[in-house]
Short mmCIF file of C-alpha atoms in Angstrom, two decimals:
data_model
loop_
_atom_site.label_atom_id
_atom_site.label_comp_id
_atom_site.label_asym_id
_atom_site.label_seq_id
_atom_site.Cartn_x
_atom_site.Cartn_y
_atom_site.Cartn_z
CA UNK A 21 0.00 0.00 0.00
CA UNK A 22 1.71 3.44 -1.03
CA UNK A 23 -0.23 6.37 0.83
CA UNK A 24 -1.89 9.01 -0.40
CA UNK A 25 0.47 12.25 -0.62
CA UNK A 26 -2.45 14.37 -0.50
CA UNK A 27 -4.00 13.29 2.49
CA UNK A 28 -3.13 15.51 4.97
CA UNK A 29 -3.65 13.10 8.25
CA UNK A 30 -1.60 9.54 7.14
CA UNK A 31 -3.09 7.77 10.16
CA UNK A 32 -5.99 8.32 11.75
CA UNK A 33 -5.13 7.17 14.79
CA UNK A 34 -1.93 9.84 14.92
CA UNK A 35 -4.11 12.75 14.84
CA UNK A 36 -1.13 14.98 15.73
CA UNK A 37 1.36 14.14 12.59
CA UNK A 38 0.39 16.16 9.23
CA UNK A 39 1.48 15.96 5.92
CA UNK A 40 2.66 19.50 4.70
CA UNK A 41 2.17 19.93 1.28
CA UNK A 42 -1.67 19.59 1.01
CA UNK A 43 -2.23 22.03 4.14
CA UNK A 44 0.14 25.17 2.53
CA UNK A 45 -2.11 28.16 1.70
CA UNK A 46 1.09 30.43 1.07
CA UNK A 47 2.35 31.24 -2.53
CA UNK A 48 5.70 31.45 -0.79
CA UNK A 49 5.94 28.13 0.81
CA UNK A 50 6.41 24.99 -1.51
CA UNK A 51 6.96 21.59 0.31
CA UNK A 52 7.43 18.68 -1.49
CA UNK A 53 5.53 15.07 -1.29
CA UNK A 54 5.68 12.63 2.03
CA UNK A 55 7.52 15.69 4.23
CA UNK A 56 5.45 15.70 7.77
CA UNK A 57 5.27 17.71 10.52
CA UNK A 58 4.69 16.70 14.13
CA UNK A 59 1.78 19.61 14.15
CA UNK A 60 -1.42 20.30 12.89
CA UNK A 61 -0.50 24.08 11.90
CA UNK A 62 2.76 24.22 10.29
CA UNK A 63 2.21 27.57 8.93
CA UNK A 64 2.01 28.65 11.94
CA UNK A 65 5.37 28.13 12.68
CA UNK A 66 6.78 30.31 9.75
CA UNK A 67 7.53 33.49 11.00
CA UNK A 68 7.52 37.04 9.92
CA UNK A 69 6.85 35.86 6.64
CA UNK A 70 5.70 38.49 4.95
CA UNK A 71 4.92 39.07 0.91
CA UNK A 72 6.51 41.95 0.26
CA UNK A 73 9.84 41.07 1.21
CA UNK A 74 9.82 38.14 -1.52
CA UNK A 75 11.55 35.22 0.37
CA UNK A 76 10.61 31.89 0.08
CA UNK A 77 10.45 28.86 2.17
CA UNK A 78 11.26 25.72 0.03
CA UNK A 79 11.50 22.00 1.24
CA UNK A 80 12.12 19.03 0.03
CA UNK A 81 10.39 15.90 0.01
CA UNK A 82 10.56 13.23 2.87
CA UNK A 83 11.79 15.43 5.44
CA UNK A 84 11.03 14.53 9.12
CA UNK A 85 10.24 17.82 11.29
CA UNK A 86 9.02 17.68 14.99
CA UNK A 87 7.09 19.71 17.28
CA UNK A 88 8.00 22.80 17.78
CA UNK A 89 10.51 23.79 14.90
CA UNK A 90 10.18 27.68 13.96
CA UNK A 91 11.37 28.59 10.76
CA UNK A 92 12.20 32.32 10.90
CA UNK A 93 11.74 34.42 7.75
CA UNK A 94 13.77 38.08 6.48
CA UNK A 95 10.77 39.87 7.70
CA UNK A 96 12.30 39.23 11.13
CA UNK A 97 15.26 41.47 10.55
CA UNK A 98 15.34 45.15 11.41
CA UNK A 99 17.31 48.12 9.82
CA UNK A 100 21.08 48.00 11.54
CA UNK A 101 22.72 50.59 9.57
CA UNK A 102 20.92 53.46 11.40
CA UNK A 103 21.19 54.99 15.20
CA UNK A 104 17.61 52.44 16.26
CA UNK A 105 16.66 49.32 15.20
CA UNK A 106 13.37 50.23 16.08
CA UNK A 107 10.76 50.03 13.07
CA UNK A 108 8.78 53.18 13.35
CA UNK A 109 6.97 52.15 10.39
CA UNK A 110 5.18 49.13 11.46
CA UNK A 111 3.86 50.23 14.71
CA UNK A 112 2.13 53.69 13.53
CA UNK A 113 4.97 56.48 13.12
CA UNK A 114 4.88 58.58 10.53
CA UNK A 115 7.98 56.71 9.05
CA UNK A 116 8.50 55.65 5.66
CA UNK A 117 9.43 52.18 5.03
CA UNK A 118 13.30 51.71 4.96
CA UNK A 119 14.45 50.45 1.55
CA UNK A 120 14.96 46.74 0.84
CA UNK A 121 18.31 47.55 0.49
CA UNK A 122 18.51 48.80 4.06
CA UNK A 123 17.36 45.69 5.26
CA UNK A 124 19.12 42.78 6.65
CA UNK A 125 18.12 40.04 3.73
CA UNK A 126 19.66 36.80 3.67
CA UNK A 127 17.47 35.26 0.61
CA UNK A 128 15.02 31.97 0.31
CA UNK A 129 15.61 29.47 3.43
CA UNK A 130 16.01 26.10 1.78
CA UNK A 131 15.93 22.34 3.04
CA UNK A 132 16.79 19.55 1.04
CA UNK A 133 15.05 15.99 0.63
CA UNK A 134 15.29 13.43 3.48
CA UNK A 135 15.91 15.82 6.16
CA UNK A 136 15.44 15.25 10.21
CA UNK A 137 14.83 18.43 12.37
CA UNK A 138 14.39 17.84 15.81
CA UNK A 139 11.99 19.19 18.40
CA UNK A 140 12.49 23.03 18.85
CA UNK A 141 14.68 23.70 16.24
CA UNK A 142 14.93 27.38 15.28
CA UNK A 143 16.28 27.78 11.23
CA UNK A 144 16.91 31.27 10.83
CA UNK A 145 16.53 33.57 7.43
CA UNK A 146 18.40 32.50 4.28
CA UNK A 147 19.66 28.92 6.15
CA UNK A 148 20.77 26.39 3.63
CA UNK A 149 20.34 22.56 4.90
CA UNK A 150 21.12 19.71 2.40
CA UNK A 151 20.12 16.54 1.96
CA UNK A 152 20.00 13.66 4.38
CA UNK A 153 20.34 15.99 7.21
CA UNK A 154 20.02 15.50 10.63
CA UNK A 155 19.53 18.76 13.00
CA UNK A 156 19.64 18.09 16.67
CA UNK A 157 16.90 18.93 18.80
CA UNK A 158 17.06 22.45 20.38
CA UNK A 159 19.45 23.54 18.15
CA UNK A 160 19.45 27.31 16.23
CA UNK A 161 20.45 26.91 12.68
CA UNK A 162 22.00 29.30 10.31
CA UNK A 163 24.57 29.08 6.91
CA UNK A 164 24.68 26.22 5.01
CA UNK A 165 24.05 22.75 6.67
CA UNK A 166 26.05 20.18 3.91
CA UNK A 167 24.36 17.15 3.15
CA UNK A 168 24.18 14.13 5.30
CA UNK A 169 25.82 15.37 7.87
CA UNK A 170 24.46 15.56 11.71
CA UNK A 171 24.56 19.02 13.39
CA UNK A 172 23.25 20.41 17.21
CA UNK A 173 24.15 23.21 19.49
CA UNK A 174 23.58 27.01 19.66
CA UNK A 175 24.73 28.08 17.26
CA UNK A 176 24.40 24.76 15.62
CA UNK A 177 27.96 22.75 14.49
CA UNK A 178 28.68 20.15 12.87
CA UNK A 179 28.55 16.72 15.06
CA UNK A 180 29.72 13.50 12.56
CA UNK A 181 28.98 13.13 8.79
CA UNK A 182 26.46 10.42 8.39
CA UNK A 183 28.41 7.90 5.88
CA UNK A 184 31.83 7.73 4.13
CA UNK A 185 32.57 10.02 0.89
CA UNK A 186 32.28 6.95 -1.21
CA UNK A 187 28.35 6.31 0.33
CA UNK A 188 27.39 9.84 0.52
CA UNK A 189 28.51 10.26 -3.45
CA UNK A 190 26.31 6.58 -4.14
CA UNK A 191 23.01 8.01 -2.61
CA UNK A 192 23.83 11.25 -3.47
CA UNK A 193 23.27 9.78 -7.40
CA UNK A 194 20.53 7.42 -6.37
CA UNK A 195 18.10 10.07 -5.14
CA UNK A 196 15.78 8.08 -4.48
CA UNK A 197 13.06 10.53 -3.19
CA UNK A 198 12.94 11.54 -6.58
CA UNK A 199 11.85 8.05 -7.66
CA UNK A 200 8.07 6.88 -8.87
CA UNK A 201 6.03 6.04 -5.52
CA UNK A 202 6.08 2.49 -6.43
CA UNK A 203 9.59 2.23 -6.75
CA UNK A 204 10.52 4.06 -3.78
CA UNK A 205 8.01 1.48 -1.77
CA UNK A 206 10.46 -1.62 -3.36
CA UNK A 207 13.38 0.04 -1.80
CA UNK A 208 11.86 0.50 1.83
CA UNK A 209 14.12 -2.00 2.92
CA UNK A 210 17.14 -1.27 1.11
CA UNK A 211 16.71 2.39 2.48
CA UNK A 212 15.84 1.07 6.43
CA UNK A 213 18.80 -1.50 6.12
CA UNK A 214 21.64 -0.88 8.83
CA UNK A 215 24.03 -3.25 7.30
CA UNK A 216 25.45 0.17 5.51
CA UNK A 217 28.19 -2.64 3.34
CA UNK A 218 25.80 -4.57 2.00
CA UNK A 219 23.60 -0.81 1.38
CA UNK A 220 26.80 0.35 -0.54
CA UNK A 221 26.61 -2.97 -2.67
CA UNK A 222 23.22 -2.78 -3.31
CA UNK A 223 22.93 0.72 -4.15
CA UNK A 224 26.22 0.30 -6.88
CA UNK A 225 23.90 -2.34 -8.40
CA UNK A 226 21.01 -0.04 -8.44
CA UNK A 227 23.08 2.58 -10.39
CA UNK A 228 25.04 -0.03 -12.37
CA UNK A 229 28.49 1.23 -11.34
CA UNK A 230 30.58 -2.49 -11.04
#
């Protein structure tokens, strides 16, 4: 049985776990298939988000992220180069907006495929996290994140890498998120296998490399 990526709830009787993509009412959000959140409002925990600033949120499919994570957007960041931080302009001063240019912008945020974040992460503006990612729980995220690597703390650093360069480079080709549903449903356990030898051997048949 392959589930439905559309259905928001995937079990009824975890009323508590959501799939993203169906619930996303923002133009400037895009999730891709399968990624859940341990939540019924993810929205909700995108912050200062706001459309005229033109960043997007974009993540991958099959990510894991738990209750609690806050994804803070460019709309968070006030003017620096001036004597105040203090935006007279959004609370009811006769201030004109600063320019964009004046603003602290670090671009889209952006989270690979296959990505864990852990309870009460914070990812803050223009954070780049790659795929097969694991971010520790707690742990306040910023920069680039490379892929399959594990990282925690505040400010978040790197813990391990996940596999060797020759395994990360095999599943970095196999993609397999990126696979028809049926497919990826075969390779359940090639993908949930610990035995990470016979994995590399597999995978190198997968992708015909001898």
């Amino acid at each position: 049985m392959i589930p439905d990526p559309n259905a928001i709830f995937p079990r009824a009787d975890v009323p508590d776990m959501t799939l993203i993509r169906p619930t996303i009412t923002r133009p400037n959000i895009e999730v891709g298939e399968y990624t859940y959140f341990s939540g019924r409002d993810f929205e909700s925990h995108v912050t200062h988000h706001y459309p005229f600033y033109g960043d997007k949120l974009r993540i991958g499919k099959f990510c894991q992220i738990a209750a609690g994570v806050e994804f803070i957007m460019n709309g968070a960041n006030h003017q620096m180069n001036a004597l105040t931080t203090y935006p007279f302009y959004i609370l009811g001063w006769e201030q004109k907006a600063p320019d964009m240019a004046d603003l602290p912008n670090k671009g889209d945020t952006m989270v690979g495929n296959d990505v864990w974040i852990g309870q009460n992460v914070t990812i803050l503006p223009g954070t780049h996290i790659g795929d097969g990612a694991i971010i520790g729980a707690r742990s306040v995220v910023s920069g680039n994140v490379e892929a399959y690597t594990i990282v925690a703390g505040n400010p978040a650093r790197l813990v391990r890498r996940r596999f060797d360069p020759e395994l990360q480079g095999l599943l970095e080709q196999l993609k397999w998120w990126d696979r028809p549903a049926e497919e990826i449903a075969d390779l359940i356990p090639l993908l949930t296998c610990g035995d990470l030898e016979r994995v590399r051997q597999k995978v190198k048949e997968l992708l015909h490399i001898t």
